[in-house]
Short mmCIF file of C-alpha atoms and ligand atoms in Angstrom, two decimals:
data_model
loop_
_atom_site.label_atom_id
_atom_site.label_comp_id
_atom_site.label_asym_id
_atom_site.label_seq_id
_atom_site.Cartn_x
_atom_site.Cartn_y
_atom_site.Cartn_z
CA LEU A 1 12.54 -6.64 12.18
CA SER A 2 14.64 -4.67 14.65
CA LYS A 3 12.85 -1.46 13.63
CA PHE A 4 9.56 -3.28 14.06
CA GLU A 5 10.37 -4.44 17.57
CA SER A 6 10.95 -0.90 18.80
CA ILE A 7 7.35 0.12 18.17
CA LYS A 8 5.61 1.23 21.31
CA GLU A 9 2.00 0.74 22.15
CA LYS A 10 0.72 4.29 22.01
CA GLN A 11 2.14 5.07 18.65
CA LYS A 12 0.35 6.09 15.50
CA VAL A 13 0.88 3.60 12.76
CA GLY A 14 0.05 4.25 9.13
CA ILE A 15 -0.51 1.25 6.88
CA LEU A 16 -0.16 1.20 3.12
CA GLY A 17 -1.31 -2.05 1.60
CA GLY A 18 -0.92 -2.84 -2.05
CA THR A 19 0.20 -5.34 -4.58
CA PHE A 20 3.30 -3.20 -5.15
CA ASP A 21 3.83 -4.81 -8.54
CA PRO A 22 6.23 -2.96 -8.49
CA ILE A 23 6.46 -0.31 -5.75
CA HIS A 24 7.09 3.20 -7.16
CA PHE A 25 7.73 6.78 -6.07
CA ALA A 26 4.03 7.69 -5.81
CA HIS A 27 3.57 5.03 -3.09
CA LEU A 28 6.58 6.37 -1.20
CA ALA A 29 5.81 10.07 -1.65
CA THR A 30 2.17 9.61 -0.65
CA ALA A 31 3.13 7.66 2.47
CA GLU A 32 5.78 10.18 3.47
CA PHE A 33 3.47 13.15 2.96
CA ILE A 34 0.79 11.55 5.14
CA ARG A 35 3.27 10.45 7.80
CA ASP A 36 4.47 14.00 8.11
CA LYS A 37 1.07 15.69 7.94
CA TYR A 38 -0.57 13.49 10.58
CA ASN A 39 2.52 12.92 12.74
CA LEU A 40 2.47 9.18 12.28
CA ASP A 41 5.31 7.36 14.00
CA TRP A 42 5.60 4.59 11.44
CA ILE A 43 4.37 3.54 8.05
CA PHE A 44 3.96 -0.17 7.44
CA PHE A 45 4.15 -1.21 3.82
CA ILE A 46 2.28 -4.47 3.52
CA PRO A 47 2.40 -6.20 0.17
CA THR A 48 -0.53 -8.52 -0.44
CA GLY A 49 0.09 -12.23 -0.67
CA ASN A 50 -2.65 -13.72 -2.80
CA PRO A 51 -5.23 -10.95 -3.08
CA PRO A 52 -8.70 -12.14 -4.12
CA HIS A 53 -9.08 -9.03 -6.30
CA LYS A 54 -6.00 -9.36 -8.39
CA LEU A 55 -5.81 -12.95 -9.52
CA GLY A 56 -3.90 -11.85 -12.59
CA ILE A 57 -0.66 -11.04 -10.76
CA LYS A 58 2.19 -12.79 -12.46
CA THR A 59 5.01 -11.53 -10.26
CA ASP A 60 6.28 -13.79 -7.51
CA LYS A 61 5.15 -12.44 -4.14
CA TYR A 62 8.69 -12.64 -2.77
CA ASP A 63 9.91 -10.43 -5.62
CA ARG A 64 7.19 -7.88 -4.81
CA TYR A 65 8.15 -8.00 -1.14
CA ASN A 66 11.89 -7.74 -1.87
CA MET A 67 11.27 -4.61 -3.94
CA VAL A 68 9.28 -3.09 -1.05
CA LEU A 69 12.18 -3.91 1.27
CA LEU A 70 14.66 -2.22 -1.07
CA ALA A 71 12.43 0.84 -1.51
CA THR A 72 11.82 1.41 2.22
CA GLU A 73 15.29 0.63 3.53
CA THR A 74 16.57 4.23 3.53
CA ASN A 75 13.65 5.64 5.56
CA ASP A 76 13.80 4.84 9.29
CA ASP A 77 10.05 5.42 9.66
CA PHE A 78 9.11 2.96 6.93
CA ILE A 79 8.79 -0.75 7.60
CA ALA A 80 8.18 -3.50 5.06
CA LEU A 81 6.04 -6.24 6.57
CA ASP A 82 5.64 -9.72 5.14
CA ILE A 83 2.63 -10.76 7.23
CA GLU A 84 0.40 -11.12 4.16
CA ILE A 85 3.14 -12.67 2.05
CA GLU A 86 3.61 -15.37 4.66
CA ARG A 87 -0.08 -16.19 4.89
CA ASN A 88 -0.83 -19.09 2.61
CA LYS A 89 -4.53 -18.53 2.16
CA GLN A 90 -6.05 -15.61 0.26
CA THR A 91 -5.25 -12.43 2.11
CA TYR A 92 -7.73 -9.88 3.38
CA THR A 93 -7.06 -6.50 4.96
CA VAL A 94 -9.48 -7.31 7.77
CA ASP A 95 -7.27 -10.23 8.93
CA THR A 96 -4.16 -8.08 8.73
CA LEU A 97 -5.73 -5.34 10.82
CA LYS A 98 -6.85 -7.95 13.38
CA ASP A 99 -3.28 -9.25 13.60
CA LEU A 100 -1.86 -5.76 14.04
CA LYS A 101 -4.47 -4.98 16.71
CA LYS A 102 -3.41 -8.09 18.58
CA MET A 103 0.25 -7.17 18.39
CA TYR A 104 -0.34 -3.53 19.34
CA PRO A 105 -3.63 -3.24 21.22
CA ASN A 106 -3.04 0.41 22.07
CA ALA A 107 -1.54 1.67 18.84
CA GLU A 108 -3.69 3.88 16.65
CA LEU A 109 -3.97 2.42 13.19
CA TYR A 110 -4.41 4.55 10.07
CA PHE A 111 -5.09 2.76 6.82
CA ILE A 112 -3.95 4.76 3.82
CA THR A 113 -5.52 4.32 0.39
CA GLY A 114 -5.44 6.17 -2.87
CA ALA A 115 -8.68 7.71 -4.20
CA ASP A 116 -9.17 4.72 -6.50
CA ALA A 117 -8.86 2.21 -3.68
CA ILE A 118 -11.29 4.00 -1.32
CA CYS A 119 -13.93 3.77 -4.04
CA GLU A 120 -13.51 -0.02 -4.06
CA VAL A 121 -13.33 -0.49 -0.31
CA GLU A 122 -16.86 -1.87 -0.06
CA SER A 123 -15.92 -4.89 -2.10
CA TRP A 124 -13.38 -5.88 0.57
CA ARG A 125 -14.27 -8.46 3.18
CA GLY A 126 -15.35 -7.03 6.56
CA VAL A 127 -15.81 -3.38 5.54
CA LYS A 128 -17.48 -2.35 8.78
CA LYS A 129 -14.82 -4.11 10.87
CA ASN A 130 -12.06 -2.43 8.86
CA PHE A 131 -13.52 0.99 9.62
CA GLU A 132 -13.75 0.07 13.30
CA MET A 133 -10.17 -1.08 13.55
CA ALA A 134 -8.46 1.70 11.62
CA THR A 135 -9.03 5.30 10.63
CA PHE A 136 -9.03 5.43 6.86
CA ILE A 137 -7.08 8.15 5.10
CA ALA A 138 -7.91 8.60 1.42
CA ALA A 139 -5.28 10.38 -0.66
CA THR A 140 -5.94 12.10 -3.96
CA ARG A 141 -4.56 10.37 -6.99
CA PRO A 142 -4.00 11.88 -10.42
CA GLY A 143 -6.58 10.63 -12.90
CA ILE A 144 -9.17 9.84 -10.22
CA SER A 145 -12.02 12.33 -10.00
CA LEU A 146 -11.91 14.21 -6.71
CA LEU A 147 -15.63 14.85 -6.85
CA LYS A 148 -16.46 11.19 -7.37
CA ALA A 149 -14.11 10.10 -4.58
CA GLN A 150 -15.52 12.74 -2.24
CA GLU A 151 -19.09 11.61 -2.94
CA LYS A 152 -18.11 8.01 -2.27
CA ILE A 153 -16.36 8.97 0.97
CA GLU A 154 -19.41 10.82 2.25
CA GLN A 155 -21.63 7.89 1.34
CA LEU A 156 -19.33 5.48 3.20
CA GLU A 157 -19.25 7.74 6.24
CA ARG A 158 -23.04 7.75 6.46
CA LYS A 159 -23.50 4.08 5.72
CA TYR A 160 -20.86 2.80 8.15
CA ASP A 161 -21.09 5.58 10.70
CA THR A 162 -17.41 6.31 10.42
CA SER A 163 -15.17 9.19 9.54
CA ILE A 164 -12.70 9.04 6.74
CA ILE A 165 -9.91 11.55 6.40
CA SER A 166 -9.56 12.78 2.86
CA VAL A 167 -6.36 14.53 2.02
CA TYR A 168 -4.97 16.34 -0.96
CA VAL A 169 -1.54 14.92 -1.67
CA PRO A 170 0.66 16.68 -4.19
CA SER A 171 1.29 13.41 -5.91
CA LEU A 172 2.72 11.78 -8.93
CA ASP A 173 0.90 10.31 -11.86
CA ILE A 174 2.64 6.95 -11.67
CA SER A 175 1.02 3.52 -11.53
CA SER A 176 2.48 0.03 -11.42
CA THR A 177 0.41 -0.80 -14.49
CA TYR A 178 2.15 1.98 -16.41
CA ILE A 179 5.56 0.71 -15.28
CA ARG A 180 4.77 -2.85 -16.33
CA GLU A 181 3.58 -1.64 -19.71
CA GLN A 182 6.66 0.48 -20.26
CA ILE A 183 8.96 -2.45 -19.49
CA GLU A 184 6.96 -4.80 -21.69
CA ALA A 185 7.30 -2.32 -24.53
CA GLY A 186 11.04 -2.02 -23.92
CA LYS A 187 10.70 1.61 -22.79
CA THR A 188 12.38 3.47 -19.95
CA VAL A 189 11.17 3.45 -16.32
CA ARG A 190 14.08 5.44 -14.95
CA TYR A 191 13.24 7.92 -12.15
CA LEU A 192 9.85 6.31 -11.46
CA MET A 193 11.11 4.24 -8.54
CA PRO A 194 14.20 4.03 -6.32
CA GLU A 195 17.23 2.83 -8.23
CA PRO A 196 17.71 -0.37 -6.23
CA VAL A 197 14.17 -1.39 -7.25
CA GLU A 198 14.93 -0.67 -10.87
CA LYS A 199 18.13 -2.72 -10.67
CA TYR A 200 16.27 -5.57 -9.01
CA MET A 201 13.69 -5.66 -11.79
CA GLN A 202 16.42 -5.71 -14.39
CA ARG A 203 18.40 -8.42 -12.66
CA LYS A 204 15.34 -10.64 -12.27
CA ASP A 205 13.98 -9.83 -15.73
CA LEU A 206 10.66 -8.78 -14.24
CA TYR A 207 7.80 -7.65 -16.50
CA LYS A 208 9.66 -8.55 -19.67
CA GLN A 209 7.47 -10.15 -22.25
CA ILE A 210 8.01 -13.89 -22.30
CA GLU A 211 8.39 -15.24 -25.82
CA GLU A 212 5.85 -17.96 -26.56
P1 ATP B 1 -1.68 -1.16 -10.29
O1 ATP B 1 -1.61 -0.26 -11.49
O2 ATP B 1 -1.03 -2.51 -10.50
O3 ATP B 1 -3.05 -1.26 -9.68
P2 ATP B 1 -0.91 0.86 -8.37
O4 ATP B 1 0.07 1.86 -8.89
O5 ATP B 1 -2.35 1.25 -8.33
O6 ATP B 1 -0.72 -0.50 -9.19
P3 ATP B 1 -1.19 -0.57 -5.92
O7 ATP B 1 -0.21 -1.53 -5.36
O8 ATP B 1 -2.41 -1.10 -6.59
O9 ATP B 1 -0.39 0.39 -6.97
O10 ATP B 1 -1.62 0.51 -4.86
C1 ATP B 1 -1.42 0.45 -3.48
C2 ATP B 1 -2.04 1.69 -2.84
O11 ATP B 1 -1.33 2.87 -3.26
C3 ATP B 1 -3.50 1.91 -3.26
O12 ATP B 1 -4.22 2.40 -2.14
C4 ATP B 1 -3.39 2.97 -4.34
O13 ATP B 1 -4.57 3.75 -4.45
C5 ATP B 1 -2.22 3.81 -3.83
N1 ATP B 1 -1.53 4.51 -4.94
C6 ATP B 1 -0.87 3.94 -5.95
N2 ATP B 1 -0.39 4.87 -6.80
C7 ATP B 1 -0.76 6.07 -6.31
C8 ATP B 1 -0.59 7.43 -6.76
N3 ATP B 1 0.04 7.70 -7.91
N4 ATP B 1 -1.10 8.43 -5.99
C9 ATP B 1 -1.78 8.14 -4.86
N5 ATP B 1 -1.99 6.88 -4.39
C10 ATP B 1 -1.50 5.85 -5.11
MG1 MG B 2 -3.87 -0.19 -8.03
#
């Protein structure tokens, strides 16, 4: 919170939303690359509370948030925010952006997504409003066709009269789904996320198959 309070109005703020179930190195490396490339002052990591898209999440939202806290703690430019976690209704990006706009009316907001997420952005509530409130930055993601993502981006730009930054990020082929599957199968997930996150998962027995 102390880091958060020192944010000044004119600053450029990147936002990475996600279920972070769990957070991994690709989230962190992508955010850091974009922060550096576009001279962003801060990156907010905002884990979703009860996302309408992912009703199948089994992990407690506080566990997901705690792992984001652990993963971002060693980077002074990264801030874990619980504004969606603390909202008791279903959470939508559009409401989060409105809240951030209210808190920082003069900050420039950049919403970061992976190539998979930008392709789904039209299914989110308040698409047009989202594009008005933040500049979207779409990062490449291994396994997601660049051509398909690029076509989608151009289509969105025309339809919503907006511009979306698309950026090649030398990234990692890691997904939370893969991590969950590895753990369920009793396989290793070492070096896919910061160690404190790995330890947390172990301590809380996260993603282990529950015997019926
Ligand atoms: P899941 O497999 O559960 O969907 P995930 O790895 O996709 O998990 P999310 O929390 O869904 O992680 O993603 C949050 C954001 O981070 C999304 O915009 C997603 O596109 C982006 N992202 C996740 N992994 C990568 C990656 N390897 N490279 C680039 N972007 C990524
Ligand atoms: Mg995902």
